[in-house]
Tab-separated table of C-alpha atoms in Angstrom:
chain	number	residue	atom	x	y	z
A	185	UNK	CA	11.992	-11.176	-0.016
A	186	UNK	CA	11.612	-14.687	-1.469
A	187	UNK	CA	8.951	-15.794	1.018
A	188	UNK	CA	5.177	-15.951	1.295
A	189	UNK	CA	4.973	-14.608	4.852
A	190	UNK	CA	2.503	-11.818	5.683
A	191	UNK	CA	4.252	-8.462	6.010
A	192	UNK	CA	3.109	-5.447	8.043
A	193	UNK	CA	4.473	-2.105	6.820
A	194	UNK	CA	4.396	0.766	9.294
A	195	UNK	CA	5.402	4.413	9.170
A	196	UNK	CA	4.099	7.912	8.609
A	197	UNK	CA	1.623	8.607	5.822
A	198	UNK	CA	3.313	8.973	2.463
A	199	UNK	CA	6.505	7.044	3.281
A	200	UNK	CA	6.100	4.765	0.275
A	201	UNK	CA	4.466	1.717	1.830
A	202	UNK	CA	2.691	0.688	-1.377
A	203	UNK	CA	5.945	1.041	-3.310
A	204	UNK	CA	7.636	-1.302	-0.812
A	205	UNK	CA	4.705	-3.730	-1.071
A	206	UNK	CA	5.189	-3.820	-4.845
A	207	UNK	CA	8.916	-4.447	-4.390
A	208	UNK	CA	8.177	-7.341	-2.035
A	209	UNK	CA	5.685	-8.824	-4.501
A	210	UNK	CA	7.780	-8.474	-7.656
A	211	UNK	CA	10.867	-9.885	-5.926
A	212	UNK	CA	8.981	-12.739	-4.264
A	213	UNK	CA	7.778	-16.189	-5.327
A	214	UNK	CA	4.491	-14.751	-6.692
A	215	UNK	CA	6.173	-12.237	-8.986
A	216	UNK	CA	4.501	-13.700	-12.065
A	217	UNK	CA	1.045	-13.365	-10.482
A	218	UNK	CA	-1.241	-10.387	-9.927
A	219	UNK	CA	-0.645	-7.610	-7.378
A	220	UNK	CA	-3.905	-6.110	-6.074
A	221	UNK	CA	-4.002	-2.992	-3.895
A	222	UNK	CA	-6.749	-1.339	-1.853
A	223	UNK	CA	-6.912	1.489	0.682
A	224	UNK	CA	-9.233	0.334	3.473
A	225	UNK	CA	-9.842	3.916	4.594
A	226	UNK	CA	-11.140	4.901	1.150
A	227	UNK	CA	-14.108	2.510	1.171
A	228	UNK	CA	-17.198	3.160	3.343
A	229	UNK	CA	-17.598	0.478	6.008
A	230	UNK	CA	-20.906	-0.941	4.631
A	231	UNK	CA	-19.224	-1.554	1.246
A	232	UNK	CA	-15.893	-2.935	2.456
A	233	UNK	CA	-16.980	-6.548	2.967
A	234	UNK	CA	-18.446	-6.574	-0.543
A	235	UNK	CA	-15.246	-5.080	-1.953
A	236	UNK	CA	-13.019	-7.636	-0.216
A	237	UNK	CA	-15.086	-10.797	-0.588
A	238	UNK	CA	-17.459	-10.025	-3.461
A	239	UNK	CA	-21.097	-11.091	-3.687
A	240	UNK	CA	-23.273	-13.619	-5.446
A	241	UNK	CA	-25.934	-12.640	-7.928
A	242	UNK	CA	-29.109	-11.548	-6.139
A	243	UNK	CA	-27.341	-10.996	-2.811
A	244	UNK	CA	-29.051	-7.609	-2.501
A	245	UNK	CA	-31.085	-5.167	-4.562
A	246	UNK	CA	-29.108	-4.238	-7.644
A	247	UNK	CA	-26.780	-7.262	-7.480
A	248	UNK	CA	-27.711	-8.454	-10.960
A	249	UNK	CA	-24.403	-10.210	-11.504
A	250	UNK	CA	-21.665	-11.849	-9.440
A	251	UNK	CA	-18.779	-9.753	-8.120
A	252	UNK	CA	-15.453	-11.502	-7.495
A	253	UNK	CA	-14.024	-9.276	-4.764
A	254	UNK	CA	-10.376	-8.428	-4.152
A	255	UNK	CA	-9.415	-11.747	-2.562
A	256	UNK	CA	-10.518	-13.714	-5.606
A	257	UNK	CA	-8.922	-11.169	-7.937
A	258	UNK	CA	-5.647	-11.650	-6.050
A	259	UNK	CA	-5.830	-15.460	-6.011
A	260	UNK	CA	-2.310	-16.946	-6.334
A	261	UNK	CA	-0.926	-13.401	-6.089
A	262	UNK	CA	-0.604	-10.670	-3.468
A	263	UNK	CA	-3.258	-8.480	-1.854
A	264	UNK	CA	-1.987	-5.226	-0.358
A	265	UNK	CA	-4.341	-3.659	2.185
A	266	UNK	CA	-3.311	-0.113	3.071
A	267	UNK	CA	-4.585	1.603	6.242
A	268	UNK	CA	-5.565	-1.740	7.771
A	269	UNK	CA	-5.925	0.022	11.129
A	270	UNK	CA	-9.125	1.623	9.818
A	271	UNK	CA	-10.966	-1.713	9.601
A	272	UNK	CA	-13.937	-2.151	11.935
A	273	UNK	CA	-13.831	-4.999	14.460
A	274	UNK	CA	-16.415	-6.847	12.386
A	275	UNK	CA	-14.278	-6.610	9.240
A	276	UNK	CA	-11.224	-7.583	11.270
A	277	UNK	CA	-12.994	-10.793	12.319
A	278	UNK	CA	-13.806	-11.655	8.709
A	279	UNK	CA	-10.237	-10.938	7.604
A	280	UNK	CA	-8.899	-13.130	10.411
A	281	UNK	CA	-11.128	-15.987	9.289
A	282	UNK	CA	-9.693	-15.787	5.769
A	283	UNK	CA	-6.136	-15.822	7.099
A	284	UNK	CA	-6.910	-18.831	9.294
A	285	UNK	CA	-8.882	-20.920	6.806
A	286	UNK	CA	-7.754	-19.656	3.408
A	287	UNK	CA	-11.426	-19.386	2.422
A	288	UNK	CA	-13.790	-16.515	1.711
A	289	UNK	CA	-17.574	-16.394	1.706
A	290	UNK	CA	-19.058	-13.868	-0.731
A	291	UNK	CA	-21.899	-11.681	0.513
A	292	UNK	CA	-25.121	-13.650	0.104
A	293	UNK	CA	-23.253	-16.860	-0.676
A	294	UNK	CA	-23.640	-20.236	1.046
A	295	UNK	CA	-20.403	-21.896	-0.032
A	296	UNK	CA	-16.877	-20.961	1.034
A	297	UNK	CA	-14.363	-20.430	-1.774
A	298	UNK	CA	-10.707	-21.421	-1.373
A	299	UNK	CA	-8.203	-18.656	-2.120
A	300	UNK	CA	-4.416	-18.606	-2.112
A	301	UNK	CA	-3.359	-15.048	-1.401
A	302	UNK	CA	-0.303	-13.479	0.159
A	303	UNK	CA	-1.270	-10.601	2.424
A	304	UNK	CA	0.756	-7.418	2.836
A	305	UNK	CA	-0.767	-4.745	5.063
A	306	UNK	CA	0.203	-1.205	5.983
A	307	UNK	CA	-0.760	1.377	8.570
A	308	UNK	CA	0.382	4.729	9.933
A	309	UNK	CA	-1.251	3.907	13.287
A	310	UNK	CA	0.210	2.093	16.302
A	311	UNK	CA	-1.670	-1.215	16.094
A	312	UNK	CA	-0.370	-2.476	19.442
A	313	UNK	CA	-1.779	0.600	21.162
A	314	UNK	CA	-5.052	-0.071	19.337
A	315	UNK	CA	-4.959	-3.669	20.614
A	316	UNK	CA	-4.541	-2.403	24.181
A	317	UNK	CA	-7.453	-0.015	23.652
A	318	UNK	CA	-9.667	-2.808	22.315
A	319	UNK	CA	-9.817	-1.253	18.850
A	320	UNK	CA	-7.849	-3.938	17.015
A	321	UNK	CA	-7.970	-7.697	17.436
A	322	UNK	CA	-4.819	-9.083	19.052
A	323	UNK	CA	-5.077	-12.396	17.181
A	324	UNK	CA	-5.334	-10.556	13.852
A	325	UNK	CA	-2.398	-8.325	14.796
A	326	UNK	CA	-0.120	-11.330	15.251
A	327	UNK	CA	-1.387	-12.913	12.038
A	328	UNK	CA	-0.417	-9.791	10.102
A	329	UNK	CA	2.763	-9.134	12.080
A	330	UNK	CA	4.818	-12.155	10.952
A	331	UNK	CA	7.323	-9.760	9.385
A	332	UNK	CA	7.251	-6.067	10.290
A	333	UNK	CA	8.987	-3.395	8.234
A	334	UNK	CA	9.027	0.137	9.625
A	335	UNK	CA	9.595	2.797	6.992
A	336	UNK	CA	11.351	5.897	8.312
A	337	UNK	CA	10.165	9.293	7.062
A	338	UNK	CA	11.987	10.705	4.046
A	339	UNK	CA	13.668	13.385	6.163
A	340	UNK	CA	15.541	10.573	7.948
A	341	UNK	CA	16.692	8.889	4.713
A	342	UNK	CA	17.563	11.771	2.426
A	343	UNK	CA	20.202	9.592	0.717
A	344	UNK	CA	17.274	7.828	-0.998
A	345	UNK	CA	16.084	11.007	-2.723
A	346	UNK	CA	18.204	10.725	-5.928
A	347	UNK	CA	17.146	7.097	-6.445
A	348	UNK	CA	13.493	7.915	-5.800
A	349	UNK	CA	13.657	10.865	-8.190
A	350	UNK	CA	15.016	8.608	-10.928
A	351	UNK	CA	12.279	6.044	-10.248
A	352	UNK	CA	9.478	8.622	-10.374
A	353	UNK	CA	10.863	10.287	-13.501
A	354	UNK	CA	10.858	6.911	-15.248
A	355	UNK	CA	7.347	6.170	-13.961
A	356	UNK	CA	5.806	9.472	-15.016
A	357	UNK	CA	7.935	10.502	-18.003
A	358	UNK	CA	8.612	7.103	-19.535
A	359	UNK	CA	12.387	7.018	-19.128
A	360	UNK	CA	14.769	7.851	-16.305
A	361	UNK	CA	16.745	10.490	-18.254
A	362	UNK	CA	13.672	12.434	-19.433
A	363	UNK	CA	14.169	14.901	-16.573
A	364	UNK	CA	17.482	15.949	-15.059
A	365	UNK	CA	18.267	18.012	-11.973
A	366	UNK	CA	21.033	20.589	-11.759
A	367	UNK	CA	23.338	20.562	-8.749
A	368	UNK	CA	21.757	23.827	-7.597
A	369	UNK	CA	18.262	22.294	-7.770
A	370	UNK	CA	19.326	19.180	-5.856
A	371	UNK	CA	20.507	21.199	-2.851
A	372	UNK	CA	17.040	22.363	-1.691
A	373	UNK	CA	15.587	18.940	-2.563
A	374	UNK	CA	18.126	17.276	-0.264
A	375	UNK	CA	17.601	19.891	2.480
A	376	UNK	CA	13.770	19.943	2.456
A	377	UNK	CA	12.052	18.313	5.468
A	378	UNK	CA	9.461	16.524	3.275
A	379	UNK	CA	6.420	16.602	5.585
A	380	UNK	CA	4.497	14.699	2.893
A	381	UNK	CA	7.305	12.128	2.628
A	382	UNK	CA	7.751	10.078	-0.573
A	383	UNK	CA	4.293	11.054	-1.837
A	384	UNK	CA	5.311	14.728	-1.741
A	385	UNK	CA	8.490	13.943	-3.685
A	386	UNK	CA	6.470	12.040	-6.275
A	387	UNK	CA	4.154	15.037	-6.671
A	388	UNK	CA	7.179	17.272	-7.322
A	389	UNK	CA	8.170	15.034	-10.240
A	390	UNK	CA	4.586	14.891	-11.567
A	391	UNK	CA	4.413	18.691	-11.559
A	392	UNK	CA	7.757	19.095	-13.351
A	393	UNK	CA	6.807	16.542	-15.996
A	394	UNK	CA	3.448	18.280	-16.532
A	395	UNK	CA	5.277	21.595	-16.945
A	396	UNK	CA	7.475	20.089	-19.657
A	397	UNK	CA	10.709	20.867	-17.798
A	398	UNK	CA	13.758	18.989	-19.112
A	399	UNK	CA	16.555	20.299	-16.868
A	400	UNK	CA	15.335	21.372	-13.460
A	401	UNK	CA	16.634	24.684	-12.117
A	402	UNK	CA	16.047	26.099	-8.643
A	403	UNK	CA	13.359	28.423	-10.006
A	404	UNK	CA	11.395	25.431	-11.271
A	405	UNK	CA	10.835	24.203	-7.711
A	406	UNK	CA	7.937	25.320	-5.528
A	407	UNK	CA	8.385	28.020	-2.915
A	408	UNK	CA	7.893	25.448	-0.138
A	409	UNK	CA	10.971	23.571	-1.315
């Protein structure tokens, strides 16, 4: 983990790709710097360039002040771009240019700005198939694909469930022993197929914490589980 190489995280939706990206950042050489995260699929295409690279004052109507953009926010740290497969070809070209030159050009700006950012990306799509179909730039794919980590679905790594439960209890309840699980409650949790993967498991913990449960019994779990 102690490298600056770009990492591509792949796997089904909800497998915990952002959690892994955080682990890579906080165990890497930039651990003391900022970790910035964005879901590319959550931002409308016309706004994505502005979100990534920022804009100068007066770049467009309503731009009454400068906006830094995510790359400048993440300078010297790590930028995690989830759902990178949703980027348009135009945005892919701009991202490739940043990876090649280490410089960004804000919307409406004339001067390029040097940035020092480690890139971690994630997708639940098959980027190589998208390359073959002309939907994803091959040169960008290999820039992002220096290290690839494929995350298996939770149903294929059930041994991780107790550790993940402890992590999510600490995250949402403040301490890891704030919520305990009886042996009877752990059985269906370990047997469940987890179609929503790690995100579904996290939501289970959120619900139990919100309900004020201290020791989880079978009856505290949802009918689906």
